[in-house]
CSV table of C-alpha atoms and ligand atoms in Angstrom, one decimal:
chain,number,residue,atom,x,y,z
A,7,UNK,CA,-19.2,171.6,-30.5
A,8,UNK,CA,-21.2,171.7,-27.2
A,9,UNK,CA,-19.6,171.0,-23.8
A,10,UNK,CA,-22.5,168.7,-22.9
A,11,UNK,CA,-25.2,167.0,-25.0
A,12,UNK,CA,-28.2,165.5,-23.1
A,13,UNK,CA,-30.3,162.8,-24.7
A,14,UNK,CA,-33.9,163.2,-23.5
A,15,UNK,CA,-36.0,166.2,-22.2
A,16,UNK,CA,-37.8,164.5,-19.3
A,17,UNK,CA,-37.2,165.6,-15.7
A,18,UNK,CA,-33.8,164.0,-15.6
A,19,UNK,CA,-32.5,165.6,-18.8
A,20,UNK,CA,-34.1,169.0,-18.0
A,21,UNK,CA,-32.6,169.1,-14.5
A,22,UNK,CA,-29.2,168.1,-16.0
A,23,UNK,CA,-29.7,170.9,-18.5
A,24,UNK,CA,-30.3,173.4,-15.6
A,25,UNK,CA,-27.3,172.3,-13.6
A,26,UNK,CA,-24.9,172.0,-16.6
A,27,UNK,CA,-25.8,175.5,-17.9
A,28,UNK,CA,-25.5,176.9,-14.4
A,29,UNK,CA,-22.1,175.2,-14.3
A,30,UNK,CA,-21.0,177.4,-17.2
A,31,UNK,CA,-21.3,174.7,-19.9
A,32,UNK,CA,-22.8,175.1,-23.4
A,33,UNK,CA,-25.6,172.5,-23.5
A,34,UNK,CA,-27.8,170.9,-26.1
A,35,UNK,CA,-30.8,168.7,-25.2
A,36,UNK,CA,-31.8,166.3,-28.0
A,37,UNK,CA,-35.4,165.1,-27.8
A,38,UNK,CA,-37.4,163.0,-30.3
A,39,UNK,CA,-40.8,163.8,-28.9
A,40,UNK,CA,-42.5,166.7,-27.1
A,41,UNK,CA,-40.4,167.8,-24.0
A,42,UNK,CA,-41.3,166.6,-20.5
A,43,UNK,CA,-41.1,162.9,-21.0
A,44,UNK,CA,-43.5,160.5,-19.3
A,45,UNK,CA,-44.0,163.0,-16.5
A,46,UNK,CA,-45.6,165.4,-19.0
A,47,UNK,CA,-48.3,162.8,-19.7
A,48,UNK,CA,-49.1,162.4,-16.0
A,49,UNK,CA,-52.4,164.2,-15.1
A,50,UNK,CA,-51.5,165.0,-11.5
A,51,UNK,CA,-48.2,164.8,-9.7
A,52,UNK,CA,-48.7,164.7,-5.9
A,53,UNK,CA,-45.3,163.7,-4.7
A,54,UNK,CA,-42.9,166.3,-6.1
A,55,UNK,CA,-41.8,168.4,-3.1
A,56,UNK,CA,-43.1,171.9,-3.0
A,57,UNK,CA,-46.2,171.2,-5.0
A,58,UNK,CA,-49.1,169.6,-3.2
A,59,UNK,CA,-50.5,168.8,-6.7
A,60,UNK,CA,-49.4,169.9,-10.1
A,61,UNK,CA,-50.0,168.6,-13.6
A,62,UNK,CA,-47.0,166.8,-15.1
A,63,UNK,CA,-47.3,169.1,-18.1
A,64,UNK,CA,-47.1,172.3,-16.0
A,65,UNK,CA,-44.2,171.0,-13.9
A,66,UNK,CA,-42.1,169.9,-16.9
A,67,UNK,CA,-43.0,173.1,-18.9
A,68,UNK,CA,-41.5,175.1,-16.0
A,69,UNK,CA,-38.3,173.0,-16.3
A,70,UNK,CA,-38.1,173.6,-20.0
A,71,UNK,CA,-38.6,177.4,-19.5
A,72,UNK,CA,-35.8,177.4,-16.8
A,73,UNK,CA,-33.5,175.6,-19.3
A,74,UNK,CA,-34.3,178.0,-22.1
A,75,UNK,CA,-33.7,181.0,-19.8
A,76,UNK,CA,-30.2,179.6,-19.1
A,77,UNK,CA,-29.4,179.3,-22.8
A,78,UNK,CA,-29.8,175.5,-23.2
A,79,UNK,CA,-30.4,174.7,-26.8
A,80,UNK,CA,-33.2,172.2,-27.7
A,81,UNK,CA,-32.8,170.0,-30.8
A,82,UNK,CA,-36.1,168.2,-31.5
A,83,UNK,CA,-35.0,165.4,-33.7
A,84,UNK,CA,-34.5,161.6,-33.8
A,85,UNK,CA,-30.9,160.5,-33.1
A,86,UNK,CA,-30.0,158.0,-35.8
A,87,UNK,CA,-26.4,157.2,-34.6
A,88,UNK,CA,-24.9,157.7,-31.3
A,89,UNK,CA,-21.0,157.5,-31.1
A,90,UNK,CA,-19.9,157.8,-27.5
A,91,UNK,CA,-16.3,156.7,-27.5
A,92,UNK,CA,-13.3,159.2,-27.5
A,93,UNK,CA,-13.1,162.8,-26.4
A,94,UNK,CA,-15.6,164.0,-29.0
A,95,UNK,CA,-19.0,162.3,-28.8
A,96,UNK,CA,-21.2,162.5,-31.9
A,97,UNK,CA,-24.9,162.3,-32.1
A,98,UNK,CA,-26.2,162.1,-35.6
A,99,UNK,CA,-29.8,163.2,-36.0
A,100,UNK,CA,-32.3,162.5,-38.8
A,101,UNK,CA,-32.7,166.1,-40.0
A,102,UNK,CA,-30.6,168.4,-37.8
A,103,UNK,CA,-27.1,167.2,-38.6
A,104,UNK,CA,-24.6,165.9,-36.1
A,105,UNK,CA,-24.4,167.3,-32.5
A,106,UNK,CA,-20.8,167.1,-31.2
A,107,UNK,CA,-20.1,167.3,-27.5
A,108,UNK,CA,-17.3,166.6,-25.0
A,109,UNK,CA,-19.7,164.8,-22.7
A,110,UNK,CA,-23.1,163.1,-23.0
A,111,UNK,CA,-25.8,162.5,-20.4
A,112,UNK,CA,-28.2,159.7,-21.3
A,113,UNK,CA,-31.7,160.6,-20.0
A,114,UNK,CA,-33.8,158.9,-22.5
A,115,UNK,CA,-36.3,157.5,-19.9
A,116,UNK,CA,-38.6,154.6,-20.5
A,117,UNK,CA,-41.4,153.6,-22.8
A,118,UNK,CA,-44.6,151.7,-22.1
A,119,UNK,CA,-44.1,147.9,-22.3
A,120,UNK,CA,-46.6,146.2,-24.6
A,121,UNK,CA,-48.9,143.7,-22.9
A,122,UNK,CA,-48.3,141.1,-25.6
A,123,UNK,CA,-51.9,140.3,-26.3
A,124,UNK,CA,-52.9,139.4,-29.9
A,125,UNK,CA,-53.9,142.4,-32.1
A,126,UNK,CA,-52.5,144.9,-29.6
A,127,UNK,CA,-50.6,146.9,-32.2
A,128,UNK,CA,-53.4,146.6,-34.8
A,129,UNK,CA,-55.9,148.2,-32.5
A,130,UNK,CA,-53.6,151.0,-31.3
A,131,UNK,CA,-55.6,154.1,-31.9
A,132,UNK,CA,-58.7,152.0,-32.4
A,133,UNK,CA,-59.5,151.7,-28.7
A,134,UNK,CA,-56.1,150.5,-27.4
A,135,UNK,CA,-53.9,153.1,-25.8
A,136,UNK,CA,-50.8,153.4,-23.6
A,137,UNK,CA,-51.7,156.9,-22.4
A,138,UNK,CA,-54.8,157.6,-20.4
A,139,UNK,CA,-54.1,161.3,-20.1
A,140,UNK,CA,-53.6,161.6,-23.8
A,141,UNK,CA,-56.6,159.6,-24.9
A,142,UNK,CA,-59.0,159.3,-22.0
A,143,UNK,CA,-61.3,162.1,-23.1
A,144,UNK,CA,-62.1,160.2,-26.3
A,145,UNK,CA,-64.1,157.8,-24.2
A,146,UNK,CA,-66.6,160.1,-22.6
A,147,UNK,CA,-69.6,158.2,-21.5
A,148,UNK,CA,-68.2,154.9,-22.6
A,149,UNK,CA,-66.9,151.8,-20.7
A,150,UNK,CA,-63.1,151.4,-20.5
A,151,UNK,CA,-60.6,149.1,-18.9
A,152,UNK,CA,-57.0,149.5,-17.6
A,153,UNK,CA,-54.7,146.5,-17.3
A,154,UNK,CA,-51.9,146.5,-14.6
A,155,UNK,CA,-51.6,146.8,-10.9
A,156,UNK,CA,-48.9,149.5,-10.5
A,157,UNK,CA,-49.0,153.2,-9.9
A,158,UNK,CA,-49.6,154.0,-13.5
A,159,UNK,CA,-52.6,151.6,-13.8
A,160,UNK,CA,-54.2,152.9,-10.7
A,161,UNK,CA,-53.6,156.5,-11.6
A,162,UNK,CA,-55.0,155.9,-15.1
A,163,UNK,CA,-58.1,154.2,-13.7
A,164,UNK,CA,-58.8,157.0,-11.3
A,165,UNK,CA,-58.2,159.6,-14.1
A,166,UNK,CA,-60.5,157.7,-16.5
A,167,UNK,CA,-63.4,157.9,-13.9
A,168,UNK,CA,-63.7,161.5,-15.0
A,169,UNK,CA,-64.9,160.6,-18.5
A,170,UNK,CA,-65.9,156.9,-18.8
A,171,UNK,CA,-69.3,155.4,-17.9
A,172,UNK,CA,-67.5,152.5,-16.3
A,173,UNK,CA,-63.8,151.8,-15.5
A,174,UNK,CA,-62.5,148.3,-15.0
A,175,UNK,CA,-59.0,147.7,-13.5
A,176,UNK,CA,-57.8,144.3,-14.6
A,177,UNK,CA,-55.0,142.8,-12.6
A,178,UNK,CA,-53.3,139.4,-12.8
A,179,UNK,CA,-52.9,139.0,-9.1
A,180,UNK,CA,-55.0,139.6,-5.9
A,181,UNK,CA,-52.9,142.5,-4.6
A,182,UNK,CA,-51.9,145.8,-6.2
A,183,UNK,CA,-48.3,146.8,-6.6
A,184,UNK,CA,-49.3,150.5,-6.4
A,185,UNK,CA,-48.6,152.8,-3.4
A,186,UNK,CA,-50.8,152.4,-0.3
A,187,UNK,CA,-52.3,155.8,-0.9
A,188,UNK,CA,-53.3,155.1,-4.5
A,189,UNK,CA,-54.5,151.6,-3.6
A,190,UNK,CA,-56.7,153.0,-0.9
A,191,UNK,CA,-58.1,155.7,-3.2
A,192,UNK,CA,-59.0,153.2,-5.9
A,193,UNK,CA,-60.6,150.9,-3.4
A,194,UNK,CA,-62.9,153.7,-2.4
A,195,UNK,CA,-63.6,154.7,-6.0
A,196,UNK,CA,-66.2,153.5,-8.5
A,197,UNK,CA,-63.5,151.6,-10.4
A,198,UNK,CA,-64.4,147.9,-10.6
A,199,UNK,CA,-61.3,145.8,-10.0
A,200,UNK,CA,-61.1,142.4,-11.7
A,201,UNK,CA,-58.6,140.5,-9.5
A,202,UNK,CA,-56.6,137.4,-10.7
A,203,UNK,CA,-57.6,138.2,-14.2
A,204,UNK,CA,-55.7,138.4,-17.5
A,205,UNK,CA,-56.7,139.6,-20.9
A,206,UNK,CA,-56.5,136.9,-23.5
A,207,UNK,CA,-58.2,138.5,-26.6
A,208,UNK,CA,-59.1,141.9,-28.0
A,209,UNK,CA,-62.4,141.6,-29.9
A,210,UNK,CA,-63.7,144.0,-32.6
A,211,UNK,CA,-62.6,145.5,-35.9
A,212,UNK,CA,-61.8,148.1,-36.9
A,213,UNK,CA,-62.4,149.3,-33.3
A,214,UNK,CA,-62.2,147.5,-30.1
A,215,UNK,CA,-65.6,146.3,-28.8
A,216,UNK,CA,-64.8,143.9,-25.9
A,217,UNK,CA,-62.1,142.1,-24.1
A,218,UNK,CA,-61.9,138.4,-23.4
A,219,UNK,CA,-60.6,137.8,-19.9
A,220,UNK,CA,-59.7,134.8,-18.0
A,221,UNK,CA,-59.7,134.3,-14.2
A,222,UNK,CA,-56.3,132.6,-13.5
A,223,UNK,CA,-57.6,130.9,-10.4
A,224,UNK,CA,-60.8,129.4,-11.7
A,225,UNK,CA,-59.8,129.2,-15.4
A,226,UNK,CA,-63.2,130.7,-16.3
A,227,UNK,CA,-63.3,133.1,-19.3
A,228,UNK,CA,-65.7,135.9,-19.9
A,229,UNK,CA,-66.2,139.0,-22.0
A,230,UNK,CA,-66.0,142.6,-20.8
A,231,UNK,CA,-67.7,145.2,-23.0
A,232,UNK,CA,-65.3,148.2,-23.4
A,233,UNK,CA,-64.6,150.8,-26.1
A,234,UNK,CA,-61.2,151.8,-24.6
A,235,UNK,CA,-58.4,149.6,-23.3
A,236,UNK,CA,-55.5,151.3,-21.5
A,237,UNK,CA,-52.3,149.2,-21.1
A,238,UNK,CA,-50.2,150.0,-18.0
A,239,UNK,CA,-48.1,146.9,-17.8
A,240,UNK,CA,-44.9,148.5,-16.9
A,241,UNK,CA,-42.1,150.2,-18.8
A,242,UNK,CA,-39.0,149.3,-20.8
A,243,UNK,CA,-35.9,151.4,-20.9
A,244,UNK,CA,-35.3,153.6,-24.0
A,245,UNK,CA,-31.7,152.3,-24.4
A,246,UNK,CA,-31.7,151.1,-28.0
A,247,UNK,CA,-28.8,152.4,-30.1
A,248,UNK,CA,-26.5,153.1,-27.1
A,249,UNK,CA,-23.6,151.1,-28.5
A,250,UNK,CA,-20.9,150.2,-26.0
A,251,UNK,CA,-22.9,151.4,-23.0
A,252,UNK,CA,-23.1,148.7,-20.3
A,253,UNK,CA,-26.7,147.7,-19.7
A,254,UNK,CA,-28.3,145.2,-17.3
A,255,UNK,CA,-30.3,142.1,-18.5
A,256,UNK,CA,-33.4,144.3,-18.8
A,257,UNK,CA,-31.7,147.0,-20.9
A,258,UNK,CA,-31.3,149.6,-18.1
A,259,UNK,CA,-28.1,151.6,-18.2
A,260,UNK,CA,-25.6,150.7,-15.4
A,261,UNK,CA,-24.0,153.6,-13.5
A,262,UNK,CA,-22.2,154.2,-10.3
A,263,UNK,CA,-23.5,156.5,-7.6
A,264,UNK,CA,-22.1,159.5,-9.5
A,265,UNK,CA,-24.1,158.6,-12.6
A,266,UNK,CA,-21.0,157.5,-14.5
A,267,UNK,CA,-21.5,154.8,-17.1
A,268,UNK,CA,-18.7,152.5,-18.3
A,269,UNK,CA,-17.6,155.0,-21.0
A,270,UNK,CA,-15.5,158.0,-20.0
A,271,UNK,CA,-17.5,161.2,-20.2
A,272,UNK,CA,-20.9,159.4,-20.6
A,273,UNK,CA,-23.4,159.7,-17.7
A,274,UNK,CA,-26.9,158.4,-17.3
A,275,UNK,CA,-29.9,159.8,-15.3
A,276,UNK,CA,-33.5,159.0,-14.7
A,277,UNK,CA,-35.7,156.1,-15.6
A,278,UNK,CA,-33.3,154.7,-18.2
A,279,UNK,CA,-30.8,153.9,-15.4
A,280,UNK,CA,-30.9,150.8,-13.2
A,281,UNK,CA,-32.2,152.1,-9.9
A,282,UNK,CA,-34.8,151.2,-7.3
A,283,UNK,CA,-37.2,154.2,-7.3
A,284,UNK,CA,-38.4,155.8,-10.5
A,285,UNK,CA,-40.1,159.1,-9.7
A,286,UNK,CA,-39.8,162.6,-11.0
A,287,UNK,CA,-37.9,163.6,-7.8
A,288,UNK,CA,-35.3,160.8,-8.3
A,289,UNK,CA,-35.0,161.6,-12.0
A,290,UNK,CA,-34.3,165.2,-11.1
A,291,UNK,CA,-31.7,164.2,-8.5
A,292,UNK,CA,-30.0,161.9,-11.0
A,293,UNK,CA,-29.9,164.7,-13.5
A,294,UNK,CA,-28.3,167.1,-11.0
A,295,UNK,CA,-25.6,164.6,-10.1
A,296,UNK,CA,-25.0,163.6,-13.8
A,297,UNK,CA,-24.6,167.2,-14.8
A,298,UNK,CA,-22.3,168.0,-11.8
A,299,UNK,CA,-20.0,165.2,-12.8
A,300,UNK,CA,-20.1,166.0,-16.5
A,301,UNK,CA,-19.1,169.6,-15.7
A,302,UNK,CA,-16.1,168.2,-13.8
A,303,UNK,CA,-15.2,165.9,-16.6
A,304,UNK,CA,-15.4,168.6,-19.3
A,305,UNK,CA,-13.5,171.0,-17.0
A,306,UNK,CA,-10.6,168.4,-16.7
A,307,UNK,CA,-10.6,167.8,-20.5
A,308,UNK,CA,-10.3,171.6,-21.2
A,309,UNK,CA,-7.6,172.1,-18.5
B,3,NAP,P1,-44.9,148.7,-12.7
B,3,NAP,O1,-44.8,149.3,-11.3
B,3,NAP,O2,-43.8,147.9,-13.2
B,3,NAP,O3,-46.3,147.9,-12.7
B,3,NAP,C1,-46.6,147.2,-13.9
B,3,NAP,C2,-47.9,146.4,-13.6
B,3,NAP,O4,-48.3,145.7,-14.7
B,3,NAP,C3,-47.7,145.4,-12.4
B,3,NAP,O5,-48.8,145.4,-11.6
B,3,NAP,C4,-47.6,144.1,-13.2
B,3,NAP,O6,-48.2,143.0,-12.5
B,3,NAP,C5,-48.5,144.3,-14.4
B,3,NAP,N1,-48.0,143.5,-15.6
B,3,NAP,C6,-46.8,143.5,-16.1
B,3,NAP,N2,-46.8,142.7,-17.2
B,3,NAP,C7,-48.0,142.2,-17.3
B,3,NAP,C8,-48.7,141.3,-18.2
B,3,NAP,N3,-48.0,140.7,-19.2
B,3,NAP,N4,-50.0,141.0,-18.0
B,3,NAP,C9,-50.7,141.5,-17.0
B,3,NAP,N5,-50.1,142.4,-16.1
B,3,NAP,C10,-48.8,142.7,-16.3
B,3,NAP,O7,-45.1,149.9,-13.8
B,3,NAP,P2,-45.8,151.3,-13.7
B,3,NAP,O8,-47.0,151.3,-12.9
B,3,NAP,O9,-45.8,151.9,-15.1
B,3,NAP,O10,-44.7,152.1,-12.9
B,3,NAP,C11,-43.4,152.2,-13.4
B,3,NAP,C12,-42.5,153.0,-12.4
B,3,NAP,O11,-43.0,154.4,-12.4
B,3,NAP,C13,-42.7,152.5,-11.0
B,3,NAP,O12,-41.4,152.6,-10.4
B,3,NAP,C14,-43.7,153.4,-10.4
B,3,NAP,O13,-43.6,153.5,-9.0
B,3,NAP,C15,-43.4,154.7,-11.1
B,3,NAP,N6,-44.6,155.6,-11.1
B,3,NAP,C16,-44.8,156.3,-10.0
B,3,NAP,C17,-46.0,157.1,-9.9
B,3,NAP,C18,-46.2,157.9,-8.7
B,3,NAP,O14,-45.4,157.9,-7.8
B,3,NAP,N7,-47.4,158.6,-8.6
B,3,NAP,C19,-46.9,157.1,-11.0
B,3,NAP,C20,-46.6,156.3,-12.1
B,3,NAP,C21,-45.4,155.5,-12.1
B,3,NAP,P3,-47.5,142.4,-11.1
B,3,NAP,O15,-47.8,143.4,-10.1
B,3,NAP,O16,-48.2,141.1,-11.0
B,3,NAP,O17,-46.0,142.3,-11.5
């Protein structure tokens, strides 16, 4: 039995691990992918204080090492059942048995949201990708497109400039949602922005060969020749299977300012939580608060 189990090894979960271990707790972090979360897939992070620029992989690897040094146990497995009620929480995993803990911190983060264009899943790995940093290098010397107008889409487009012969950024409106700094950077780059444009079809089999796009103002359709298509149409919270945890209408976990959920002893931190700013620094801050309150909760249970 652990004092605290943390679901997810992104910046929120890893920071919670550091704070909980330093608070004298026994801690297990359960992660179903590689550690680091979405941050680990970010090529350059330029807004985490103390680092003018650092790769997401390096930043999160440091957090993992810090956790390990403090004795945090990592369980790399898929939770199949999560039972959060009562004084003993139970997380059943596919291969590593059941992790029991007095308190749980949900830090499962968010996942890319599919665009919803026909054949999107069929062409995944055949030219369609949700991760420019993972797959960008496969498109050296080839034309690629990114869809979306947020920070992820702009960062992806700028990252893909390193490899691709041409980068298109396809956005459904006439203004980007991305930060001013990134918007300015992309405006000055070689990225070709297709404004007011949506992707209606993915053409090619077994690999993507082109996109059919439609200008939403004029109704005109055209074809864009690309080998790679990177989808950055936002994220959805990874909150499936959290039975009994109060979520908002979009599936984000509801907490108070102290990261408490509606279930005693269950806290949430990071991108899975309903909040206004999703960044590594706010994930880390959530993780610290969640751990601090979990430590207090477990302390009171043991008293
Ligand atoms: P986001 O900010 O939600 O942006 C999603 C983009 O996709 C929007 O521009 C949206 O268009 C577009 N979109 C959504 N559904 C679409 C559809 N069906 N068809 C066409 N376009 C569609 O998502 P994100 O860029 O992944 O960012 C997620 C969070 O992480 C944000 O809070 C972001 O600030 C943060 N983040 C921060 C950084 C950083 O600070 N460097 C980097 C990456 C992510 P509309 O604009 O028209 O809605």
